[in-house]
mmCIF file of C-alpha atoms in Angstrom:
data_model
loop_
_atom_site.group_PDB
_atom_site.id
_atom_site.type_symbol
_atom_site.label_atom_id
_atom_site.label_comp_id
_atom_site.label_asym_id
_atom_site.label_seq_id
_atom_site.Cartn_x
_atom_site.Cartn_y
_atom_site.Cartn_z
ATOM 1 C CA ILE V 154 0.053 0.111 0.060
ATOM 2 C CA ILE V 155 2.859 2.312 0.699
ATOM 3 C CA CYS V 156 4.698 2.562 -2.492
ATOM 4 C CA SER V 157 6.338 5.769 -2.329
ATOM 5 C CA PHE V 158 7.243 8.597 0.250
ATOM 6 C CA SER V 159 5.927 11.619 -1.511
ATOM 7 C CA PHE V 160 3.210 11.996 1.311
ATOM 8 C CA PRO V 161 3.747 12.065 5.033
ATOM 9 C CA LEU V 162 3.524 8.611 6.675
ATOM 10 C CA PRO V 163 1.676 9.718 9.733
ATOM 11 C CA THR V 164 -1.202 11.252 7.718
ATOM 12 C CA SER V 165 -1.539 7.950 5.996
ATOM 13 C CA ILE V 166 -1.098 5.433 8.743
ATOM 14 C CA TRP V 167 -1.711 6.843 12.337
ATOM 15 C CA SER V 168 -5.320 7.898 12.550
ATOM 16 C CA PRO V 169 -7.400 6.469 14.095
ATOM 17 C CA ILE V 170 -5.459 3.548 14.850
ATOM 18 C CA VAL V 171 -2.304 2.257 13.077
ATOM 19 C CA ILE V 172 -3.021 -1.001 11.280
ATOM 20 C CA THR V 173 -0.156 -3.564 11.784
ATOM 21 C CA LYS V 174 -0.273 -4.643 8.083
ATOM 22 C CA LEU V 175 0.503 -1.076 7.110
ATOM 23 C CA TRP V 176 3.266 -0.857 9.574
ATOM 24 C CA ASN V 177 4.971 -3.898 8.398
ATOM 25 C CA ASN V 178 4.614 -2.968 4.806
ATOM 26 C CA ALA V 179 6.193 0.380 5.589
ATOM 27 C CA GLN V 180 9.174 -1.418 7.030
ATOM 28 C CA LYS V 181 9.544 -3.758 4.342
ATOM 29 C CA LYS V 182 9.472 -0.939 1.824
ATOM 30 C CA ILE V 183 12.193 0.889 3.753
ATOM 31 C CA SER V 184 14.325 -2.184 3.933
ATOM 32 C CA SER V 185 13.974 -2.770 0.303
ATOM 33 C CA PHE V 186 15.244 0.666 -0.741
ATOM 34 C CA ASP V 187 18.759 1.673 -1.114
ATOM 35 C CA GLN V 188 19.702 3.526 2.046
ATOM 36 C CA LYS V 189 20.530 6.767 0.260
ATOM 37 C CA ASP V 190 16.902 7.027 -1.017
ATOM 38 C CA VAL V 191 15.445 6.921 2.527
ATOM 39 C CA SER V 192 15.649 10.242 4.314
ATOM 40 C CA LEU V 193 16.019 10.915 7.897
ATOM 41 C CA PHE V 194 12.612 12.435 7.958
ATOM 42 C CA GLN V 195 11.108 9.299 6.722
ATOM 43 C CA TYR V 196 12.820 7.021 9.451
ATOM 44 C CA SER V 197 11.847 9.739 12.018
ATOM 45 C CA GLN V 198 8.177 9.296 10.950
ATOM 46 C CA LEU V 199 8.264 5.509 11.612
ATOM 47 C CA PHE V 200 9.690 6.205 15.006
ATOM 48 C CA GLN V 201 6.955 9.034 15.836
ATOM 49 C CA VAL V 202 4.202 6.423 14.958
ATOM 50 C CA TYR V 203 5.700 3.724 16.959
ATOM 51 C CA HIS V 204 6.158 5.925 20.006
ATOM 52 C CA PHE V 205 2.601 7.072 19.844
ATOM 53 C CA CYS V 206 1.209 3.384 19.664
ATOM 54 C CA GLN V 207 3.256 2.640 22.833
ATOM 55 C CA LEU V 208 1.233 5.522 24.890
ATOM 56 C CA LEU V 209 -2.213 4.163 23.780
ATOM 57 C CA THR V 210 -4.114 3.057 26.987
ATOM 58 C CA ASP V 211 -7.435 2.123 25.543
ATOM 59 C CA GLU V 212 -7.467 -1.598 24.973
ATOM 60 C CA SER V 213 -9.607 -1.221 21.988
ATOM 61 C CA GLN V 214 -7.060 0.807 20.336
ATOM 62 C CA LYS V 215 -3.952 -1.043 21.169
ATOM 63 C CA VAL V 216 -1.574 -2.335 18.548
ATOM 64 C CA ASN V 217 1.444 -4.381 19.133
ATOM 65 C CA LEU V 218 4.041 -3.003 16.687
ATOM 66 C CA GLN V 219 7.155 -4.904 16.261
ATOM 67 C CA TRP V 220 10.333 -3.817 14.609
ATOM 68 C CA ASN V 221 11.764 -5.876 11.836
ATOM 69 C CA ASN V 222 15.234 -5.553 13.520
ATOM 70 C CA GLU V 223 16.983 -3.597 16.093
ATOM 71 C CA LYS V 224 18.952 -1.793 13.493
ATOM 72 C CA MET V 225 16.021 -0.312 11.877
ATOM 73 C CA PHE V 226 14.686 0.659 15.495
ATOM 74 C CA GLU V 227 18.007 2.638 16.212
ATOM 75 C CA LYS V 228 18.155 4.178 12.941
ATOM 76 C CA ALA V 229 14.637 5.505 13.205
ATOM 77 C CA LYS V 230 15.264 6.707 16.739
ATOM 78 C CA LEU V 231 18.388 8.549 15.818
ATOM 79 C CA SER V 232 16.747 9.751 12.752
ATOM 80 C CA PHE V 233 13.667 11.154 14.806
ATOM 81 C CA GLN V 234 16.011 13.032 17.281
ATOM 82 C CA LYS V 235 18.058 14.612 14.525
ATOM 83 C CA ASN V 236 14.894 15.700 12.682
ATOM 84 C CA PHE V 237 12.958 17.006 15.585
ATOM 85 C CA LEU V 238 15.601 18.064 18.204
ATOM 86 C CA HIS V 239 16.892 21.188 16.531
ATOM 87 C CA PRO V 240 17.575 24.571 18.167
ATOM 88 C CA LYS V 241 16.206 26.804 15.562
ATOM 89 C CA MET V 242 14.042 29.786 16.733
ATOM 90 C CA SER V 243 11.798 31.619 14.145
ATOM 91 C CA THR V 244 10.943 35.366 14.554
ATOM 92 C CA LEU V 245 7.553 34.310 15.693
ATOM 93 C CA HIS V 246 9.057 32.010 18.356
ATOM 94 C CA LEU V 247 11.249 34.966 19.722
ATOM 95 C CA SER V 248 8.274 37.339 19.767
ATOM 96 C CA VAL V 249 6.265 34.822 21.945
ATOM 97 C CA SER V 250 9.355 34.207 24.147
ATOM 98 C CA LYS V 251 9.756 37.939 24.613
ATOM 99 C CA CYS V 252 6.046 38.454 25.475
ATOM 100 C CA LEU V 253 6.410 35.813 28.228
ATOM 101 C CA ASN V 254 9.546 37.836 29.575
ATOM 102 C CA ARG V 255 7.339 40.889 29.695
ATOM 103 C CA ILE V 256 4.459 39.474 31.763
ATOM 104 C CA LYS V 257 7.203 37.823 33.922
ATOM 105 C CA VAL V 258 6.461 34.039 33.100
ATOM 106 C CA SER V 259 9.595 31.911 33.538
ATOM 107 C CA HIS V 260 10.149 29.708 30.596
ATOM 108 C CA LYS V 261 12.739 27.749 28.533
ATOM 109 C CA CYS V 262 12.872 27.734 24.634
ATOM 110 C CA ASN V 263 13.519 24.609 22.744
ATOM 111 C CA ALA V 264 13.047 22.465 25.678
ATOM 112 C CA ILE V 265 12.807 18.659 25.594
ATOM 113 C CA ALA V 266 9.435 17.137 26.654
ATOM 114 C CA GLY V 267 9.438 13.496 26.331
ATOM 115 C CA VAL V 268 10.903 12.463 22.873
ATOM 116 C CA TYR V 269 10.348 15.936 21.429
ATOM 117 C CA MET V 270 11.990 19.246 21.386
ATOM 118 C CA VAL V 271 9.075 21.803 21.795
ATOM 119 C CA ASN V 272 9.061 25.614 21.266
ATOM 120 C CA ILE V 273 8.558 26.466 25.065
ATOM 121 C CA VAL V 274 8.115 24.814 28.465
ATOM 122 C CA ILE V 275 6.666 27.068 31.220
ATOM 123 C CA GLU V 276 8.986 26.402 34.283
ATOM 124 C CA ASN V 277 7.496 24.514 37.171
ATOM 125 C CA SER V 278 4.550 23.344 35.384
ATOM 126 C CA ASP V 279 3.133 20.713 32.829
ATOM 127 C CA ILE V 280 2.488 23.447 30.098
ATOM 128 C CA ILE V 281 3.993 23.581 26.757
ATOM 129 C CA VAL V 282 3.583 26.554 24.347
ATOM 130 C CA GLU V 283 3.698 25.404 20.723
ATOM 131 C CA ILE V 284 3.868 28.310 18.161
ATOM 132 C CA ASP V 285 2.414 27.092 14.996
ATOM 133 C CA GLY V 286 3.823 28.633 11.738
ATOM 134 C CA PRO V 287 2.555 28.101 8.266
ATOM 135 C CA ASN V 288 4.258 24.782 7.728
ATOM 136 C CA MET V 289 2.592 23.329 10.755
ATOM 137 C CA PHE V 290 -0.896 23.266 8.744
ATOM 138 C CA PHE V 291 -2.048 21.683 5.499
ATOM 139 C CA ARG V 292 -1.067 23.429 2.492
ATOM 140 C CA ASN V 293 -4.766 23.904 1.288
ATOM 141 C CA ASP V 294 -6.154 24.654 4.855
ATOM 142 C CA LEU V 295 -4.020 26.923 6.757
ATOM 143 C CA HIS V 296 -6.325 26.630 9.724
ATOM 144 C CA GLN V 297 -5.969 22.894 10.057
ATOM 145 C CA LEU V 298 -2.877 21.358 11.575
ATOM 146 C CA ASN V 299 -1.277 18.612 9.397
ATOM 147 C CA GLY V 300 -0.975 15.070 10.377
ATOM 148 C CA GLY V 301 2.593 15.261 11.761
ATOM 149 C CA SER V 302 1.709 18.321 13.885
ATOM 150 C CA ASN V 303 -1.427 16.470 15.260
ATOM 151 C CA LEU V 304 0.658 13.248 15.931
ATOM 152 C CA LYS V 305 3.155 15.441 17.985
ATOM 153 C CA ARG V 306 0.350 16.892 20.055
ATOM 154 C CA ASN V 307 -1.384 13.772 20.748
ATOM 155 C CA ILE V 308 1.760 12.126 21.947
ATOM 156 C CA LEU V 309 2.516 14.908 24.230
ATOM 157 C CA ARG V 310 -0.862 15.069 25.792
ATOM 158 C CA LYS V 311 -0.689 11.262 26.111
ATOM 159 C CA GLU V 312 2.494 12.050 28.104
ATOM 160 C CA GLY V 313 0.603 14.227 30.477
ATOM 161 C CA TRP V 314 1.481 17.844 28.896
ATOM 162 C CA ASN V 315 -1.003 20.547 28.403
ATOM 163 C CA ILE V 316 -0.536 22.446 25.200
ATOM 164 C CA ILE V 317 -1.034 26.107 24.526
ATOM 165 C CA GLU V 318 -1.120 26.311 20.758
ATOM 166 C CA ILE V 319 -0.334 29.835 19.155
ATOM 167 C CA PRO V 320 -1.106 29.798 15.447
ATOM 168 C CA PHE V 321 0.511 32.443 13.248
ATOM 169 C CA PHE V 322 -2.662 33.818 11.793
ATOM 170 C CA GLU V 323 -3.876 34.886 15.340
ATOM 171 C CA TRP V 324 -0.443 36.193 16.661
ATOM 172 C CA ASP V 325 0.096 38.325 13.435
ATOM 173 C CA LEU V 326 -3.118 40.186 14.251
ATOM 174 C CA LEU V 327 -1.544 41.280 17.737
ATOM 175 C CA ASN V 328 0.117 44.571 16.697
ATOM 176 C CA THR V 329 0.952 45.713 20.070
ATOM 177 C CA ASP V 330 2.737 44.635 23.334
ATOM 178 C CA GLU V 331 -0.415 45.180 25.140
ATOM 179 C CA LYS V 332 -2.378 43.012 22.760
ATOM 180 C CA GLN V 333 0.190 40.293 22.835
ATOM 181 C CA ASN V 334 0.312 40.253 26.843
ATOM 182 C CA GLU V 335 -3.513 39.948 26.924
ATOM 183 C CA TYR V 336 -3.543 37.155 24.470
ATOM 184 C CA ILE V 337 -0.870 35.023 26.361
ATOM 185 C CA LEU V 338 -2.388 35.824 29.729
ATOM 186 C CA LYS V 339 -5.692 34.670 28.696
ATOM 187 C CA LYS V 340 -4.385 31.507 27.414
ATOM 188 C CA LEU V 341 -2.349 30.755 30.601
ATOM 189 C CA LYS V 342 -5.478 31.494 32.733
ATOM 190 C CA GLU V 343 -7.152 28.321 31.389
ATOM 191 C CA TYR V 344 -4.752 26.290 33.506
ATOM 192 C CA LYS V 345 -5.199 28.359 36.704
ATOM 193 C CA THR V 346 -1.628 28.145 37.671
ATOM 194 C CA ASP V 347 0.530 31.003 39.218
ATOM 195 C CA LEU V 348 3.212 31.067 36.770
ATOM 196 C CA SER V 349 4.978 34.366 37.891
ATOM 197 C CA LYS V 350 8.591 34.347 38.218
#
């Protein structure tokens, strides 16, 4: 079924449940390709799907996924870490961080949460701030998170994190510090936590 990698694997095989046959087919396809034709991103997608399935607690959804070999598992895990654990900060990311500093909310940028690097973690809390630029959405619908973004959020929530989502199309409308401060404070108040430094 999976005959090429011109589309994201998570979009194809993770929702609502990963089917074991598709999982095995994906591994077989990757194994049959010349290694130079398989990208780090494709390996990392396999690891992301596998990790999500390990977090499923509903017995009706559980799927026992097995790796064909340990070498493929290690390659997928390392590829995932290289692909997702990167220290880049966008202008949007920096703007949100500056806003948190203004309202005196202690936080860490590009912090590790579970197996992911996330945009911002609010210190001494279980709150993550994810800043959603255009590449986090479907190309034909910039208000709908794409499969990979949704999978990441689902995994983080399964691990116990609360997620504040800041889409670029909302943040871009906040053209003053005061509007940005009010926006962030409203989002933070949903968790009723004293987050002041």
